[in-house]
Amino acid sequence: MLNLTHITKTFNPGTVNEKTALRDISLHLDRGDFVTVIGSNGAGKSTLMGAIAGDFLTDSGTVELDGRDVTLAPSHLRAKRMGRLFQDPARGTAPGMTIEENLTLAGGKGGWFSRTSKTDRSRFREILSQLDMGLEDRLRQPVGLLSGGQRQALALLMATMETPDLLLLDEHTAALDPQTAEKVLAVTRRVVEENRITTLMVTHNMTQALTLGTRTLMMDSGSIVLDIGGEERKTMTVEGLLAAFRANVGRGLDTDRILLRPEGE
Amino acid sequence: MLSLIQTALELGLIYALTVLALFLSYSMLDVCDLSTDGCFTLGAAAGAVVALSGHPLLALPAAMLAGMTSGLVTALLQTRLGIDSLLAGIIVNTGLYSVNIAVMAGASQVSLNRTDTLFTLARDLLKSTPLAGGHKLVVLAVLTALAVVLLTLFLNTRLGLAIRATGDNRDMVRASSIDPVFTVTVGLCLSGALTGLSGCLLAQYQRSAEINLGTGVLTVALASLLIGRVLARRGGILLRAAGAVAGAFLFRLIYALALQLDMPAYMLKLTSAVIVALTIAVPYLKKQYPLLLRANQGKGGKGTC
């Protein structure tokens, strides 16, 4: 499904701010994989997402999606087949437009001059009601009036309305309060499972990284230092993960921003 | 007094088209298009030339096409050549000065005194009807209403929504597989067409086009747009577009009344400049007010370190 080969990216080359964010990253995701990514600040997690989504041109390496080389494709073209959510709930939706207008734009059905039809509206109501947030009765309200959690849930619906080949989640629950985060996560899990969407999710929560999905990657200074799946992952604990990190990298993980335990404990 | 209001209404309706153009570029796309002045004159010049040598009706699409071309150039400069959007507008505006004189065959003015205009055609058409005295108003009201309705319909299509989202959240436009470069280009072309049409109507209305016709139009239209925003802050696109038109009329009315109170005509541009500055500054100052208030009460220091 997704195939990265020898991706390298250095920002501000030749200056004092030079930073190699990705070092020779190769990664393969099979259809239906749900991969979690964890790592300390500056490990390159978000840059990896950016490289896949096409925010910038990589220095070297190729990005293949479903057998097609998309290395040089601009982000809006890749978006046809990729859904993406950011940490900031504001980035996924247009605040000045209504819920209905946002969904129409994301829905992608019809040509340039198509308008929101009754069928569209009832479809919107139906998928919104699955969120259980009462948004189905607020179609005509501007998205700017919604809470962060509601906006993020809406953004998730928008990103997955046309089932994408790949879903990129960049700490999409990190800015929400624990309760809302749990709810958005539940919706994420359901949408991903129902549609069998290949998913890459960055998280700052160790437990989440191990319990969600089918495979866990750990990144450090631009490289993937741990790749755990299958039986090994089922028995892995947070302590085990930290020990494995120490063994592979030669020092302890900087855990300032990482939650070692489930939130709320 | 009645004729005063009628003239204000007529001029308001003419400038309303430029206000709608800014509604599209400034409010929707969030692009401040500084080529408006030149584009307005371009529409006037192109329209006048076509009215003179062709037909006054043909002048309308000609002016719109000219304005659209100007909008396209502004858009290409900022989307394809990496020129800052404010600078792109200024560059195009400067270039248009030469273009406008060239369009008027090297002259700085084209007179329409001896040819038919849209308004003389309407006058002849409505001669023996009850609308005879208001033929100009009828023409302008129909055209502006048409522009408002078409613009509203357009802004609710998928392309229109994409243009609105471009000013709201470009990330989200890209995420919807739409290139913001495309939406900015389409938006500025349409906005240019409206501005050109507006200039063309003014030239036919006053039966002449001249090189300085557009000077300051951007500020005047921006003032009208901001007045309209106060009138219709919330609500759907139709209401907000209608608010923009009402703002244009209100601005003209205030100006006409000020003239009655012996304000010299040359004060128009200063008035509009002050209105624009104030409307943008007031919300900002409101936010600063609590700080000033507390500093003056002397609690929590004087705001100095």
PDB file of C-alpha atoms in Angstrom, chain B residues 14-291:
ATOM      1  CA  ILE B  14     -22.546  51.187  -9.962  1.00  0.00           C
ATOM      2  CA  TYR B  15     -19.871  51.035  -7.279  1.00  0.00           C
ATOM      3  CA  ALA B  16     -21.690  48.112  -5.652  1.00  0.00           C
ATOM      4  CA  LEU B  17     -20.249  45.887  -8.373  1.00  0.00           C
ATOM      5  CA  THR B  18     -16.716  46.814  -7.284  1.00  0.00           C
ATOM      6  CA  VAL B  19     -17.787  46.257  -3.681  1.00  0.00           C
ATOM      7  CA  LEU B  20     -18.999  42.778  -4.701  1.00  0.00           C
ATOM      8  CA  ALA B  21     -15.632  42.209  -6.371  1.00  0.00           C
ATOM      9  CA  LEU B  22     -13.915  43.028  -3.083  1.00  0.00           C
ATOM     10  CA  PHE B  23     -16.452  40.882  -1.238  1.00  0.00           C
ATOM     11  CA  LEU B  24     -15.108  38.031  -3.342  1.00  0.00           C
ATOM     12  CA  SER B  25     -11.383  38.841  -3.152  1.00  0.00           C
ATOM     13  CA  TYR B  26     -11.053  40.569   0.229  1.00  0.00           C
ATOM     14  CA  SER B  27     -13.741  38.817   2.301  1.00  0.00           C
ATOM     15  CA  MET B  28     -13.817  35.384   0.663  1.00  0.00           C
ATOM     16  CA  LEU B  29     -10.308  34.757  -0.675  1.00  0.00           C
ATOM     17  CA  ASP B  30      -8.627  36.910   1.970  1.00  0.00           C
ATOM     18  CA  VAL B  31      -6.519  38.540  -0.760  1.00  0.00           C
ATOM     19  CA  CYS B  32      -6.209  42.320  -0.734  1.00  0.00           C
ATOM     20  CA  ASP B  33      -6.225  43.043  -4.467  1.00  0.00           C
ATOM     21  CA  LEU B  34      -4.544  46.425  -4.958  1.00  0.00           C
ATOM     22  CA  SER B  35      -5.035  46.354  -8.735  1.00  0.00           C
ATOM     23  CA  THR B  36      -8.681  47.385  -8.271  1.00  0.00           C
ATOM     24  CA  ASP B  37      -8.131  51.042  -9.237  1.00  0.00           C
ATOM     25  CA  GLY B  38      -6.437  50.203 -12.518  1.00  0.00           C
ATOM     26  CA  CYS B  39      -8.839  47.401 -13.260  1.00  0.00           C
ATOM     27  CA  PHE B  40     -11.798  49.758 -12.779  1.00  0.00           C
ATOM     28  CA  THR B  41     -10.304  52.224 -15.265  1.00  0.00           C
ATOM     29  CA  LEU B  42      -9.499  49.377 -17.651  1.00  0.00           C
ATOM     30  CA  GLY B  43     -13.159  48.333 -17.648  1.00  0.00           C
ATOM     31  CA  ALA B  44     -14.185  51.946 -18.249  1.00  0.00           C
ATOM     32  CA  ALA B  45     -11.686  52.409 -21.083  1.00  0.00           C
ATOM     33  CA  ALA B  46     -12.367  49.101 -22.806  1.00  0.00           C
ATOM     34  CA  GLY B  47     -16.121  49.567 -22.389  1.00  0.00           C
ATOM     35  CA  ALA B  48     -16.003  53.124 -23.756  1.00  0.00           C
ATOM     36  CA  VAL B  49     -13.976  52.118 -26.800  1.00  0.00           C
ATOM     37  CA  VAL B  50     -16.310  49.213 -27.585  1.00  0.00           C
ATOM     38  CA  ALA B  51     -19.412  51.352 -27.001  1.00  0.00           C
ATOM     39  CA  LEU B  52     -18.002  53.944 -29.386  1.00  0.00           C
ATOM     40  CA  SER B  53     -16.990  51.630 -32.189  1.00  0.00           C
ATOM     41  CA  GLY B  54     -19.321  48.721 -31.523  1.00  0.00           C
ATOM     42  CA  HIS B  55     -22.416  48.676 -29.385  1.00  0.00           C
ATOM     43  CA  PRO B  56     -23.002  49.852 -25.796  1.00  0.00           C
ATOM     44  CA  LEU B  57     -24.371  46.421 -24.860  1.00  0.00           C
ATOM     45  CA  LEU B  58     -21.277  44.743 -26.253  1.00  0.00           C
ATOM     46  CA  ALA B  59     -19.238  47.018 -23.991  1.00  0.00           C
ATOM     47  CA  LEU B  60     -20.369  45.096 -20.903  1.00  0.00           C
ATOM     48  CA  PRO B  61     -18.869  41.691 -21.801  1.00  0.00           C
ATOM     49  CA  ALA B  62     -15.831  43.465 -23.271  1.00  0.00           C
ATOM     50  CA  ALA B  63     -15.181  45.312 -20.013  1.00  0.00           C
ATOM     51  CA  MET B  64     -15.704  42.124 -18.028  1.00  0.00           C
ATOM     52  CA  LEU B  65     -13.268  40.243 -20.236  1.00  0.00           C
ATOM     53  CA  ALA B  66     -10.696  43.023 -19.852  1.00  0.00           C
ATOM     54  CA  GLY B  67     -11.133  43.001 -16.072  1.00  0.00           C
ATOM     55  CA  MET B  68     -10.887  39.234 -16.013  1.00  0.00           C
ATOM     56  CA  THR B  69      -7.578  39.380 -17.902  1.00  0.00           C
ATOM     57  CA  SER B  70      -6.246  41.885 -15.405  1.00  0.00           C
ATOM     58  CA  GLY B  71      -7.349  39.616 -12.548  1.00  0.00           C
ATOM     59  CA  LEU B  72      -5.687  36.670 -14.253  1.00  0.00           C
ATOM     60  CA  VAL B  73      -2.365  38.509 -14.493  1.00  0.00           C
ATOM     61  CA  THR B  74      -2.544  39.518 -10.814  1.00  0.00           C
ATOM     62  CA  ALA B  75      -3.337  35.928  -9.884  1.00  0.00           C
ATOM     63  CA  LEU B  76      -0.527  34.439 -11.990  1.00  0.00           C
ATOM     64  CA  LEU B  77       2.014  36.860 -10.509  1.00  0.00           C
ATOM     65  CA  GLN B  78       1.196  35.759  -6.970  1.00  0.00           C
ATOM     66  CA  THR B  79       0.520  32.069  -7.514  1.00  0.00           C
ATOM     67  CA  ARG B  80       3.021  31.092 -10.201  1.00  0.00           C
ATOM     68  CA  LEU B  81       5.825  33.612  -9.838  1.00  0.00           C
ATOM     69  CA  GLY B  82       6.014  33.881  -6.054  1.00  0.00           C
ATOM     70  CA  ILE B  83       5.277  37.625  -5.917  1.00  0.00           C
ATOM     71  CA  ASP B  84       3.641  38.773  -2.694  1.00  0.00           C
ATOM     72  CA  SER B  85      -0.073  39.353  -3.262  1.00  0.00           C
ATOM     73  CA  LEU B  86       0.011  43.030  -2.241  1.00  0.00           C
ATOM     74  CA  LEU B  87       2.990  43.663  -4.500  1.00  0.00           C
ATOM     75  CA  ALA B  88       1.367  41.757  -7.377  1.00  0.00           C
ATOM     76  CA  GLY B  89      -1.621  44.097  -7.169  1.00  0.00           C
ATOM     77  CA  ILE B  90       0.579  47.201  -7.095  1.00  0.00           C
ATOM     78  CA  ILE B  91       2.619  45.986 -10.070  1.00  0.00           C
ATOM     79  CA  VAL B  92      -0.481  45.265 -12.147  1.00  0.00           C
ATOM     80  CA  ASN B  93      -2.006  48.582 -11.128  1.00  0.00           C
ATOM     81  CA  THR B  94       1.079  50.444 -12.307  1.00  0.00           C
ATOM     82  CA  GLY B  95       1.227  48.527 -15.577  1.00  0.00           C
ATOM     83  CA  LEU B  96      -2.452  49.128 -16.198  1.00  0.00           C
ATOM     84  CA  TYR B  97      -1.903  52.891 -16.363  1.00  0.00           C
ATOM     85  CA  SER B  98      -0.046  52.449 -19.653  1.00  0.00           C
ATOM     86  CA  VAL B  99      -2.421  49.754 -20.828  1.00  0.00           C
ATOM     87  CA  ASN B 100      -5.444  51.961 -20.153  1.00  0.00           C
ATOM     88  CA  ILE B 101      -4.043  54.838 -22.189  1.00  0.00           C
ATOM     89  CA  ALA B 102      -3.159  52.389 -24.951  1.00  0.00           C
ATOM     90  CA  VAL B 103      -6.724  51.046 -24.901  1.00  0.00           C
ATOM     91  CA  MET B 104      -7.999  54.608 -25.335  1.00  0.00           C
ATOM     92  CA  ALA B 105      -5.697  54.876 -28.381  1.00  0.00           C
ATOM     93  CA  GLY B 106      -3.129  57.060 -26.658  1.00  0.00           C
ATOM     94  CA  ALA B 107      -5.623  59.539 -25.238  1.00  0.00           C
ATOM     95  CA  SER B 108      -6.279  60.060 -21.544  1.00  0.00           C
ATOM     96  CA  GLN B 109      -9.995  60.437 -22.152  1.00  0.00           C
ATOM     97  CA  VAL B 110     -12.757  59.021 -24.338  1.00  0.00           C
ATOM     98  CA  SER B 111     -15.993  60.942 -24.635  1.00  0.00           C
ATOM     99  CA  LEU B 112     -19.281  59.104 -25.072  1.00  0.00           C
ATOM    100  CA  ASN B 113     -21.335  62.258 -25.595  1.00  0.00           C
ATOM    101  CA  ARG B 114     -22.202  61.510 -29.197  1.00  0.00           C
ATOM    102  CA  THR B 115     -22.902  57.847 -28.971  1.00  0.00           C
ATOM    103  CA  ASP B 116     -25.599  55.677 -27.500  1.00  0.00           C
ATOM    104  CA  THR B 117     -25.020  54.265 -24.039  1.00  0.00           C
ATOM    105  CA  LEU B 118     -26.815  51.585 -22.113  1.00  0.00           C
ATOM    106  CA  PHE B 119     -28.732  54.356 -20.407  1.00  0.00           C
ATOM    107  CA  THR B 120     -29.843  56.205 -23.547  1.00  0.00           C
ATOM    108  CA  LEU B 121     -31.020  52.874 -24.969  1.00  0.00           C
ATOM    109  CA  ALA B 122     -33.002  52.243 -21.777  1.00  0.00           C
ATOM    110  CA  ARG B 123     -34.409  55.781 -21.883  1.00  0.00           C
ATOM    111  CA  ASP B 124     -35.745  55.232 -25.390  1.00  0.00           C
ATOM    112  CA  LEU B 125     -37.087  51.838 -24.449  1.00  0.00           C
ATOM    113  CA  LEU B 126     -38.906  53.054 -21.322  1.00  0.00           C
ATOM    114  CA  LYS B 127     -40.033  56.364 -22.856  1.00  0.00           C
ATOM    115  CA  SER B 128     -43.792  55.924 -22.547  1.00  0.00           C
ATOM    116  CA  THR B 129     -43.852  53.761 -19.431  1.00  0.00           C
ATOM    117  CA  PRO B 130     -44.211  54.834 -15.779  1.00  0.00           C
ATOM    118  CA  LEU B 131     -40.506  54.055 -15.343  1.00  0.00           C
ATOM    119  CA  ALA B 132     -39.444  56.781 -17.781  1.00  0.00           C
ATOM    120  CA  GLY B 133     -37.827  59.046 -15.176  1.00  0.00           C
ATOM    121  CA  GLY B 134     -35.915  56.250 -13.526  1.00  0.00           C
ATOM    122  CA  HIS B 135     -34.449  54.506 -16.548  1.00  0.00           C
ATOM    123  CA  LYS B 136     -30.907  54.664 -15.180  1.00  0.00           C
ATOM    124  CA  LEU B 137     -32.020  53.266 -11.876  1.00  0.00           C
ATOM    125  CA  VAL B 138     -33.881  50.423 -13.587  1.00  0.00           C
ATOM    126  CA  VAL B 139     -30.861  49.391 -15.657  1.00  0.00           C
ATOM    127  CA  LEU B 140     -28.507  49.528 -12.677  1.00  0.00           C
ATOM    128  CA  ALA B 141     -30.873  47.795 -10.270  1.00  0.00           C
ATOM    129  CA  VAL B 142     -31.421  44.936 -12.707  1.00  0.00           C
ATOM    130  CA  LEU B 143     -27.696  44.509 -13.378  1.00  0.00           C
ATOM    131  CA  THR B 144     -26.655  44.684  -9.729  1.00  0.00           C
ATOM    132  CA  ALA B 145     -29.451  42.372  -8.584  1.00  0.00           C
ATOM    133  CA  LEU B 146     -28.395  39.930 -11.276  1.00  0.00           C
ATOM    134  CA  ALA B 147     -24.790  40.143 -10.086  1.00  0.00           C
ATOM    135  CA  VAL B 148     -25.819  39.536  -6.452  1.00  0.00           C
ATOM    136  CA  VAL B 149     -27.981  36.541  -7.339  1.00  0.00           C
ATOM    137  CA  LEU B 150     -25.430  34.958  -9.677  1.00  0.00           C
ATOM    138  CA  LEU B 151     -22.595  35.529  -7.215  1.00  0.00           C
ATOM    139  CA  THR B 152     -24.632  33.971  -4.398  1.00  0.00           C
ATOM    140  CA  LEU B 153     -25.539  30.958  -6.511  1.00  0.00           C
ATOM    141  CA  PHE B 154     -21.913  30.582  -7.536  1.00  0.00           C
ATOM    142  CA  LEU B 155     -20.543  30.832  -3.992  1.00  0.00           C
ATOM    143  CA  ASN B 156     -22.735  27.907  -2.990  1.00  0.00           C
ATOM    144  CA  THR B 157     -21.452  25.592  -5.702  1.00  0.00           C
ATOM    145  CA  ARG B 158     -18.540  23.297  -4.973  1.00  0.00           C
ATOM    146  CA  LEU B 159     -16.121  25.679  -6.703  1.00  0.00           C
ATOM    147  CA  GLY B 160     -17.610  28.616  -4.812  1.00  0.00           C
ATOM    148  CA  LEU B 161     -17.257  26.780  -1.511  1.00  0.00           C
ATOM    149  CA  ALA B 162     -13.632  26.020  -2.383  1.00  0.00           C
ATOM    150  CA  ILE B 163     -13.024  29.731  -3.037  1.00  0.00           C
ATOM    151  CA  ARG B 164     -14.583  30.618   0.317  1.00  0.00           C
ATOM    152  CA  ALA B 165     -12.536  27.970   2.095  1.00  0.00           C
ATOM    153  CA  THR B 166      -9.342  29.349   0.511  1.00  0.00           C
ATOM    154  CA  GLY B 167      -9.613  32.479   2.641  1.00  0.00           C
ATOM    155  CA  ASP B 168     -10.701  30.470   5.647  1.00  0.00           C
ATOM    156  CA  ASN B 169      -8.282  27.525   5.748  1.00  0.00           C
ATOM    157  CA  ARG B 170      -6.001  26.676   2.830  1.00  0.00           C
ATOM    158  CA  ASP B 171      -4.921  23.394   4.423  1.00  0.00           C
ATOM    159  CA  MET B 172      -8.499  22.239   4.293  1.00  0.00           C
ATOM    160  CA  VAL B 173      -8.784  23.194   0.605  1.00  0.00           C
ATOM    161  CA  ARG B 174      -5.730  21.054  -0.187  1.00  0.00           C
ATOM    162  CA  ALA B 175      -7.107  18.246   1.953  1.00  0.00           C
ATOM    163  CA  SER B 176     -10.216  18.327  -0.238  1.00  0.00           C
ATOM    164  CA  SER B 177      -7.932  17.641  -3.250  1.00  0.00           C
ATOM    165  CA  ILE B 178      -8.361  21.171  -4.559  1.00  0.00           C
ATOM    166  CA  ASP B 179      -5.395  23.340  -5.516  1.00  0.00           C
ATOM    167  CA  PRO B 180      -5.606  26.750  -3.766  1.00  0.00           C
ATOM    168  CA  VAL B 181      -3.693  28.190  -6.740  1.00  0.00           C
ATOM    169  CA  PHE B 182      -6.698  27.339  -8.876  1.00  0.00           C
ATOM    170  CA  THR B 183      -9.260  28.840  -6.495  1.00  0.00           C
ATOM    171  CA  VAL B 184      -7.262  32.061  -6.091  1.00  0.00           C
ATOM    172  CA  THR B 185      -6.977  32.357  -9.884  1.00  0.00           C
ATOM    173  CA  VAL B 186     -10.680  31.795 -10.518  1.00  0.00           C
ATOM    174  CA  GLY B 187     -11.624  34.138  -7.670  1.00  0.00           C
ATOM    175  CA  LEU B 188      -9.422  36.988  -8.864  1.00  0.00           C
ATOM    176  CA  CYS B 189     -10.628  36.590 -12.464  1.00  0.00           C
ATOM    177  CA  LEU B 190     -14.250  36.871 -11.360  1.00  0.00           C
ATOM    178  CA  SER B 191     -13.457  39.763  -9.079  1.00  0.00           C
ATOM    179  CA  GLY B 192     -11.668  41.504 -11.963  1.00  0.00           C
ATOM    180  CA  ALA B 193     -14.670  40.951 -14.230  1.00  0.00           C
ATOM    181  CA  LEU B 194     -16.989  42.592 -11.694  1.00  0.00           C
ATOM    182  CA  THR B 195     -14.616  45.528 -11.204  1.00  0.00           C
ATOM    183  CA  GLY B 196     -14.305  45.979 -14.981  1.00  0.00           C
ATOM    184  CA  LEU B 197     -18.076  45.934 -15.362  1.00  0.00           C
ATOM    185  CA  SER B 198     -18.390  48.496 -12.619  1.00  0.00           C
ATOM    186  CA  GLY B 199     -15.944  50.836 -14.381  1.00  0.00           C
ATOM    187  CA  CYS B 200     -17.705  50.329 -17.704  1.00  0.00           C
ATOM    188  CA  LEU B 201     -21.065  51.293 -16.189  1.00  0.00           C
ATOM    189  CA  LEU B 202     -19.632  54.426 -14.597  1.00  0.00           C
ATOM    190  CA  ALA B 203     -18.109  55.504 -17.936  1.00  0.00           C
ATOM    191  CA  GLN B 204     -21.429  55.034 -19.723  1.00  0.00           C
ATOM    192  CA  TYR B 205     -23.277  56.710 -16.868  1.00  0.00           C
ATOM    193  CA  GLN B 206     -21.190  59.881 -16.968  1.00  0.00           C
ATOM    194  CA  ARG B 207     -20.608  59.559 -20.730  1.00  0.00           C
ATOM    195  CA  SER B 208     -16.854  59.610 -20.557  1.00  0.00           C
ATOM    196  CA  ALA B 209     -13.939  57.442 -19.558  1.00  0.00           C
ATOM    197  CA  GLU B 210     -10.722  59.015 -18.360  1.00  0.00           C
ATOM    198  CA  ILE B 211      -7.464  57.752 -17.031  1.00  0.00           C
ATOM    199  CA  ASN B 212      -8.028  58.824 -13.410  1.00  0.00           C
ATOM    200  CA  LEU B 213     -11.532  57.426 -13.159  1.00  0.00           C
ATOM    201  CA  GLY B 214     -10.421  54.569 -10.933  1.00  0.00           C
ATOM    202  CA  THR B 215      -8.139  56.458  -8.573  1.00  0.00           C
ATOM    203  CA  GLY B 216      -9.146  55.681  -5.008  1.00  0.00           C
ATOM    204  CA  VAL B 217     -11.945  53.314  -5.999  1.00  0.00           C
ATOM    205  CA  LEU B 218     -10.376  50.541  -3.919  1.00  0.00           C
ATOM    206  CA  THR B 219     -10.572  52.571  -0.723  1.00  0.00           C
ATOM    207  CA  VAL B 220     -14.077  53.829  -1.473  1.00  0.00           C
ATOM    208  CA  ALA B 221     -15.263  50.279  -2.203  1.00  0.00           C
ATOM    209  CA  LEU B 222     -13.508  48.919   0.869  1.00  0.00           C
ATOM    210  CA  ALA B 223     -15.247  51.543   3.002  1.00  0.00           C
ATOM    211  CA  SER B 224     -18.580  50.488   1.490  1.00  0.00           C
ATOM    212  CA  LEU B 225     -17.776  46.823   2.066  1.00  0.00           C
ATOM    213  CA  LEU B 226     -16.960  47.450   5.712  1.00  0.00           C
ATOM    214  CA  ILE B 227     -20.140  49.505   6.178  1.00  0.00           C
ATOM    215  CA  GLY B 228     -22.039  46.614   4.591  1.00  0.00           C
ATOM    216  CA  ARG B 229     -20.377  44.202   6.981  1.00  0.00           C
ATOM    217  CA  VAL B 230     -21.746  46.190   9.903  1.00  0.00           C
ATOM    218  CA  LEU B 231     -25.218  45.995   8.318  1.00  0.00           C
ATOM    219  CA  ALA B 232     -25.115  42.239   7.709  1.00  0.00           C
ATOM    220  CA  ARG B 233     -22.479  40.715   9.935  1.00  0.00           C
ATOM    221  CA  ARG B 234     -23.937  37.229  10.203  1.00  0.00           C
ATOM    222  CA  GLY B 235     -26.091  35.225   7.899  1.00  0.00           C
ATOM    223  CA  GLY B 236     -25.888  33.573   4.533  1.00  0.00           C
ATOM    224  CA  ILE B 237     -23.972  34.718   1.477  1.00  0.00           C
ATOM    225  CA  LEU B 238     -27.071  36.348  -0.059  1.00  0.00           C
ATOM    226  CA  LEU B 239     -27.578  38.528   2.995  1.00  0.00           C
ATOM    227  CA  ARG B 240     -23.925  39.487   3.157  1.00  0.00           C
ATOM    228  CA  ALA B 241     -23.771  40.266  -0.571  1.00  0.00           C
ATOM    229  CA  ALA B 242     -26.923  42.370  -0.247  1.00  0.00           C
ATOM    230  CA  GLY B 243     -25.275  44.051   2.738  1.00  0.00           C
ATOM    231  CA  ALA B 244     -22.301  44.940   0.531  1.00  0.00           C
ATOM    232  CA  VAL B 245     -24.634  46.589  -1.993  1.00  0.00           C
ATOM    233  CA  ALA B 246     -26.470  48.427   0.772  1.00  0.00           C
ATOM    234  CA  GLY B 247     -23.101  49.555   2.116  1.00  0.00           C
ATOM    235  CA  ALA B 248     -22.212  51.024  -1.279  1.00  0.00           C
ATOM    236  CA  PHE B 249     -25.489  52.945  -1.365  1.00  0.00           C
ATOM    237  CA  LEU B 250     -25.162  54.138   2.222  1.00  0.00           C
ATOM    238  CA  PHE B 251     -21.650  55.388   1.560  1.00  0.00           C
ATOM    239  CA  ARG B 252     -22.858  57.374  -1.438  1.00  0.00           C
ATOM    240  CA  LEU B 253     -25.766  58.740   0.553  1.00  0.00           C
ATOM    241  CA  ILE B 254     -23.541  59.908   3.394  1.00  0.00           C
ATOM    242  CA  TYR B 255     -21.222  61.494   0.859  1.00  0.00           C
ATOM    243  CA  ALA B 256     -24.115  63.251  -0.916  1.00  0.00           C
ATOM    244  CA  LEU B 257     -25.423  64.584   2.375  1.00  0.00           C
ATOM    245  CA  ALA B 258     -21.972  65.814   3.328  1.00  0.00           C
ATOM    246  CA  LEU B 259     -21.819  67.673   0.013  1.00  0.00           C
ATOM    247  CA  GLN B 260     -25.145  69.309   0.904  1.00  0.00           C
ATOM    248  CA  LEU B 261     -23.546  70.491   4.120  1.00  0.00           C
ATOM    249  CA  ASP B 262     -20.937  72.280   1.991  1.00  0.00           C
ATOM    250  CA  MET B 263     -18.234  69.672   2.209  1.00  0.00           C
ATOM    251  CA  PRO B 264     -16.054  70.222  -0.857  1.00  0.00           C
ATOM    252  CA  ALA B 265     -16.244  67.397  -3.421  1.00  0.00           C
ATOM    253  CA  TYR B 266     -12.521  66.732  -3.168  1.00  0.00           C
ATOM    254  CA  MET B 267     -13.018  65.465   0.380  1.00  0.00           C
ATOM    255  CA  LEU B 268     -14.513  62.175  -0.903  1.00  0.00           C
ATOM    256  CA  LYS B 269     -11.270  60.278  -0.814  1.00  0.00           C
ATOM    257  CA  LEU B 270     -10.179  61.503   2.587  1.00  0.00           C
ATOM    258  CA  THR B 271     -13.605  60.573   3.934  1.00  0.00           C
ATOM    259  CA  SER B 272     -13.359  57.050   2.567  1.00  0.00           C
ATOM    260  CA  ALA B 273      -9.786  56.688   3.802  1.00  0.00           C
ATOM    261  CA  VAL B 274     -10.871  57.703   7.309  1.00  0.00           C
ATOM    262  CA  ILE B 275     -13.858  55.320   7.214  1.00  0.00           C
ATOM    263  CA  VAL B 276     -11.658  52.371   6.183  1.00  0.00           C
ATOM    264  CA  ALA B 277      -9.021  53.165   8.804  1.00  0.00           C
ATOM    265  CA  LEU B 278     -11.640  53.591  11.524  1.00  0.00           C
ATOM    266  CA  THR B 279     -13.661  50.479  10.703  1.00  0.00           C
ATOM    267  CA  ILE B 280     -10.566  48.319  10.823  1.00  0.00           C
ATOM    268  CA  ALA B 281      -9.049  50.090  13.824  1.00  0.00           C
ATOM    269  CA  VAL B 282     -12.113  50.166  16.087  1.00  0.00           C
ATOM    270  CA  PRO B 283     -12.352  46.384  16.738  1.00  0.00           C
ATOM    271  CA  TYR B 284      -8.608  46.383  17.483  1.00  0.00           C
ATOM    272  CA  LEU B 285      -8.865  49.322  19.857  1.00  0.00           C
ATOM    273  CA  LYS B 286     -11.804  47.676  21.591  1.00  0.00           C
ATOM    274  CA  LYS B 287      -9.544  44.752  22.403  1.00  0.00           C
ATOM    275  CA  GLN B 288      -6.849  47.090  23.745  1.00  0.00           C
ATOM    276  CA  TYR B 289      -9.341  49.019  25.861  1.00  0.00           C
ATOM    277  CA  PRO B 290      -9.277  46.781  28.992  1.00  0.00           C
ATOM    278  CA  LEU B 291      -5.497  47.151  29.177  1.00  0.00           C
TER     279      LEU B 291
END
